[in-house]
Coordinates of C-alpha atoms in Angstrom, one line a residue:
M116 CA 46.2 6.7 -42.6
C117 CA 45.6 8.5 -45.9
F118 CA 45.2 5.1 -47.7
L119 CA 42.7 4.0 -45.0
V120 CA 40.6 7.1 -45.1
L121 CA 40.6 7.2 -48.9
A122 CA 39.5 3.5 -49.2
F123 CA 36.7 4.1 -46.7
M124 CA 35.5 7.2 -48.5
I125 CA 35.6 5.4 -51.9
M126 CA 33.5 2.5 -50.6
I127 CA 30.9 4.8 -49.0
V128 CA 30.6 7.1 -52.0
L129 CA 30.2 4.1 -54.4
T130 CA 27.5 2.5 -52.3
I131 CA 25.7 5.8 -51.9
I132 CA 25.8 6.4 -55.7
R133 CA 24.3 2.9 -56.3
L134 CA 21.6 3.5 -53.8
A135 CA 20.8 7.0 -55.2
N136 CA 20.4 5.4 -58.7
N137 CA 17.9 2.9 -57.2
N138 CA 20.2 0.0 -58.0
G139 CA 20.5 -1.3 -54.4
Q140 CA 20.3 -5.1 -54.3
G141 CA 20.3 -5.7 -50.5
H142 CA 17.2 -6.6 -48.6
P143 CA 18.4 -7.1 -45.0
K144 CA 16.1 -8.4 -42.4
V145 CA 14.8 -5.9 -39.8
A146 CA 16.2 -8.2 -37.1
D147 CA 18.0 -11.5 -37.2
F148 CA 18.5 -12.9 -33.8
E149 CA 20.6 -15.7 -35.1
G150 CA 23.4 -13.2 -35.8
I151 CA 23.5 -11.9 -32.2
P152 CA 26.2 -14.4 -31.0
N153 CA 28.7 -13.5 -33.7
L154 CA 27.8 -9.8 -33.3
F155 CA 29.5 -9.9 -29.9
G156 CA 32.8 -11.0 -31.4
V157 CA 32.6 -8.6 -34.3
C158 CA 31.8 -5.6 -32.0
V159 CA 34.7 -6.5 -29.7
Y160 CA 37.0 -6.8 -32.7
S161 CA 35.8 -3.5 -34.3
F162 CA 36.4 -1.4 -31.2
M163 CA 39.7 -3.1 -30.2
C164 CA 41.5 0.2 -30.4
H165 CA 42.9 0.5 -26.9
H166 CA 46.5 0.1 -28.1
S167 CA 46.1 3.4 -30.0
L168 CA 44.7 5.4 -27.1
P169 CA 48.1 6.1 -25.3
S170 CA 49.6 7.6 -28.5
L171 CA 46.5 9.9 -28.8
V172 CA 46.3 10.9 -25.1
T173 CA 49.9 11.5 -24.3
P174 CA 50.6 14.4 -26.7
I175 CA 47.5 16.3 -25.3
S176 CA 48.9 18.9 -22.9
N177 CA 45.6 20.2 -21.6
K178 CA 43.7 17.1 -20.5
S179 CA 40.8 18.9 -18.9
K180 CA 38.6 18.1 -21.9
L181 CA 40.0 14.6 -22.3
F182 CA 36.8 12.6 -21.5
I183 CA 34.7 14.7 -23.9
M184 CA 37.3 14.3 -26.7
V185 CA 37.5 10.6 -26.3
F186 CA 33.7 10.3 -26.1
V187 CA 33.3 12.4 -29.3
D188 CA 36.0 10.2 -31.0
F189 CA 34.1 7.0 -30.2
V190 CA 30.8 8.6 -31.4
L191 CA 32.4 9.5 -34.7
I192 CA 33.8 5.9 -35.0
L193 CA 30.3 4.5 -34.4
L194 CA 28.8 6.8 -37.0
F195 CA 31.4 5.9 -39.5
Y196 CA 30.9 2.2 -38.9
S197 CA 27.1 2.6 -39.1
L198 CA 27.3 4.5 -42.4
M199 CA 29.5 1.9 -44.0
S200 CA 27.5 -1.0 -42.7
F201 CA 24.0 0.3 -43.7
T202 CA 25.1 1.5 -47.1
G203 CA 26.8 -1.9 -47.8
A204 CA 23.9 -3.9 -46.5
F205 CA 21.4 -2.2 -48.9
A206 CA 23.8 -1.8 -51.8
F207 CA 24.9 -5.5 -52.1
H208 CA 22.8 -8.6 -52.2
E209 CA 25.2 -10.5 -50.0
P210 CA 28.4 -8.6 -48.9
K211 CA 31.6 -10.6 -48.9
D212 CA 33.3 -11.5 -45.6
I213 CA 36.1 -9.3 -46.8
Y214 CA 34.0 -6.3 -47.6
T215 CA 36.3 -4.8 -50.2
L216 CA 35.8 -7.9 -52.4
S217 CA 32.2 -6.9 -52.8
F218 CA 33.3 -4.1 -55.2
L219 CA 34.6 -6.5 -57.8
P220 CA 32.3 -7.7 -60.6
D221 CA 30.2 -10.6 -59.4
P222 CA 29.2 -13.3 -61.9
C223 CA 26.0 -13.8 -59.9
D224 CA 25.1 -10.1 -60.1
T225 CA 22.6 -9.4 -62.8
K226 CA 23.2 -5.7 -62.7
Q227 CA 26.2 -3.6 -63.6
P228 CA 29.1 -3.7 -61.2
I229 CA 29.3 -0.9 -58.7
T230 CA 32.3 0.5 -60.6
N231 CA 33.9 -0.2 -63.9
S232 CA 37.1 1.5 -62.9
K233 CA 39.9 -1.0 -62.8
V234 CA 42.0 1.4 -60.7
L235 CA 39.4 1.5 -58.0
Q236 CA 38.7 -2.2 -58.1
Y237 CA 42.4 -3.1 -57.7
Y238 CA 42.9 -0.5 -55.0
L239 CA 40.0 -1.8 -52.9
V240 CA 41.0 -5.4 -53.4
L241 CA 44.6 -4.6 -52.3
F242 CA 43.5 -2.4 -49.4
P243 CA 43.5 -5.3 -46.9
V244 CA 47.0 -6.2 -48.1
F245 CA 48.2 -2.6 -47.5
T246 CA 46.8 -2.5 -43.9
L247 CA 48.1 -6.0 -43.0
S248 CA 51.5 -5.2 -44.5
T249 CA 51.8 -2.2 -42.2
S250 CA 50.2 -3.6 -39.0
F251 CA 51.4 -7.2 -39.1
P252 CA 55.2 -6.4 -38.7
I253 CA 54.4 -3.9 -35.8
I254 CA 52.2 -6.4 -34.0
S255 CA 54.7 -9.2 -34.5
I256 CA 57.5 -7.1 -33.1
T257 CA 55.4 -6.2 -30.1
L258 CA 54.5 -9.8 -29.5
R259 CA 58.2 -10.9 -29.9
N260 CA 59.3 -8.2 -27.3
N261 CA 56.5 -9.3 -24.9
L262 CA 57.6 -12.9 -25.2
K263 CA 61.2 -12.0 -24.5
T264 CA 60.2 -9.9 -21.5
M265 CA 58.0 -12.7 -20.1
F266 CA 60.7 -15.3 -20.3
Y267 CA 63.7 -13.1 -19.5
R268 CA 65.8 -14.0 -16.5
E269 CA 68.8 -11.9 -15.4
D270 CA 70.9 -14.9 -14.5
R271 CA 70.1 -16.7 -17.8
P272 CA 70.5 -14.3 -20.8
F273 CA 69.2 -15.5 -24.2
S274 CA 71.6 -16.9 -26.7
W275 CA 71.8 -15.4 -30.2
F276 CA 69.7 -18.2 -31.7
V277 CA 66.9 -17.9 -29.1
D278 CA 66.9 -14.1 -29.3
R279 CA 67.0 -13.7 -33.1
I280 CA 65.4 -16.9 -34.3
V281 CA 63.2 -18.7 -31.8
F282 CA 61.2 -15.6 -30.5
P283 CA 60.6 -14.1 -34.0
L284 CA 59.4 -17.5 -35.3
A285 CA 57.2 -17.9 -32.2
A286 CA 55.5 -14.6 -33.0
I287 CA 54.8 -15.2 -36.6
S288 CA 54.3 -19.0 -36.9
L289 CA 50.8 -19.2 -35.6
P290 CA 49.3 -16.4 -37.8
I291 CA 51.0 -17.9 -40.9
V292 CA 49.6 -21.4 -40.1
I293 CA 46.1 -20.0 -39.6
A294 CA 46.3 -18.0 -42.8
L295 CA 47.3 -21.1 -44.8
A296 CA 44.7 -23.3 -43.1
T297 CA 41.5 -21.3 -43.7
D298 CA 40.1 -18.3 -45.5
E299 CA 36.8 -18.1 -43.5
V300 CA 37.2 -14.5 -42.3
E301 CA 33.9 -14.4 -40.4
F302 CA 35.0 -17.4 -38.4
L303 CA 38.4 -15.9 -37.7
V304 CA 36.9 -12.6 -36.7
G305 CA 34.6 -14.4 -34.3
I306 CA 37.5 -16.3 -32.7
T307 CA 39.9 -13.3 -32.4
G308 CA 37.2 -10.9 -31.4
S309 CA 35.5 -13.0 -28.8
Y310 CA 38.4 -14.8 -27.2
A311 CA 41.7 -12.9 -27.8
G312 CA 39.9 -9.6 -28.2
A313 CA 37.8 -10.0 -25.1
G314 CA 40.8 -11.0 -23.1
I315 CA 43.1 -8.2 -24.3
Q316 CA 40.5 -5.5 -24.3
Y317 CA 38.3 -6.3 -21.3
V318 CA 39.7 -9.0 -18.9
I319 CA 43.4 -7.9 -18.7
P320 CA 42.7 -4.1 -18.4
A321 CA 40.0 -4.7 -15.8
A322 CA 42.3 -7.0 -13.8
L323 CA 45.1 -4.4 -14.0
V324 CA 42.6 -1.7 -12.7
L325 CA 41.7 -3.8 -9.7
V326 CA 45.4 -4.5 -8.9
S327 CA 46.4 -0.9 -9.4
R328 CA 43.6 0.4 -7.2
R329 CA 44.5 -2.1 -4.5
A330 CA 48.2 -0.9 -4.6
V331 CA 47.1 2.8 -4.4
R332 CA 44.9 2.1 -1.4
A333 CA 47.8 0.3 0.3
N334 CA 49.9 3.5 0.1
P335 CA 48.3 6.2 2.4
S336 CA 50.4 9.1 1.0
V337 CA 49.1 8.4 -2.6
S338 CA 45.5 7.5 -1.7
M339 CA 45.0 10.8 0.1
L340 CA 45.8 12.8 -3.1
K341 CA 43.0 14.1 -5.1
N342 CA 43.1 13.7 -8.9
R343 CA 40.8 16.1 -10.7
F344 CA 41.1 14.0 -13.8
T345 CA 39.8 10.9 -12.1
S346 CA 37.6 8.7 -14.2
P347 CA 33.8 9.0 -13.7
F348 CA 33.8 5.1 -13.9
K349 CA 36.0 4.7 -10.8
H350 CA 33.5 2.6 -8.9
T351 CA 34.2 -1.1 -8.7
F352 CA 30.8 -1.7 -10.2
W353 CA 32.1 -0.7 -13.7
V354 CA 35.0 -3.1 -13.5
I355 CA 32.6 -5.9 -12.5
L356 CA 30.4 -4.9 -15.4
V357 CA 33.3 -5.2 -17.8
F358 CA 34.0 -8.8 -16.6
I359 CA 30.3 -9.6 -17.1
W360 CA 30.3 -8.2 -20.6
A361 CA 33.5 -10.2 -21.5
F362 CA 31.8 -13.4 -20.1
L363 CA 28.7 -12.8 -22.2
A364 CA 30.7 -12.1 -25.3
I365 CA 32.7 -15.3 -25.0
S366 CA 29.6 -17.3 -24.1
F367 CA 27.5 -16.1 -27.0
V368 CA 30.2 -16.7 -29.6
T369 CA 31.0 -20.1 -28.2
V370 CA 27.3 -21.1 -28.4
N371 CA 27.2 -19.7 -31.9
H372 CA 30.2 -21.9 -33.0
I373 CA 28.6 -25.0 -31.5
L374 CA 25.2 -24.4 -33.1
T375 CA 26.7 -23.7 -36.5
N376 CA 29.1 -26.6 -36.2
K377 CA 32.1 -24.4 -36.6

């Protein structure tokens, strides 16, 4: 977390310094409707933080202010993203797909690099490596355990080879193949954000909510209880709205890939 916050603050401060010295090179359009399809995938990917919410909510003993705390948390995330996006858009002529690479000296840049400090340059370049080095093993282990749970049968326990070799390889093979096949980060973000991200963040949770509510209504003793922490979005309309949003996100990005021949 310290590495993450430090890297973000360094990038924001460097871009603000460049803009304060009137050295900004970016001239973004006021509106570019051609970028709307890919925006859906990027937005889904950016706010795909549902897996972190349980670890944040569970330790809170007094949950009476929970909705306000989560709302403030998302507002702060939005402000942070906006600050980084707008400063980067005006500071650089064309930001790289991997944003941290924009802070390296660019042969096409006629002005001085945003920083001459080799320490900061190497730190920002290696920052994605730091984050992936910590998150990739955790996500791979989670995927491996999910695969084992999905295929587990009590009458047919896994052999040592299947348990220790097959499932770990199944979890890491596809990401490794994709990483070796392409370096188009924007395309990958659009795919993971619109398809996998929309499914994991919208479709599956919304379906679980519908099934859970149906199970609660089927149990009279549980359905009669009043929960003062019930969600303000408990109406079925909000679940349907989530499905509609997921459909729009997938449709827009699919059209974008077709039109751009990707």
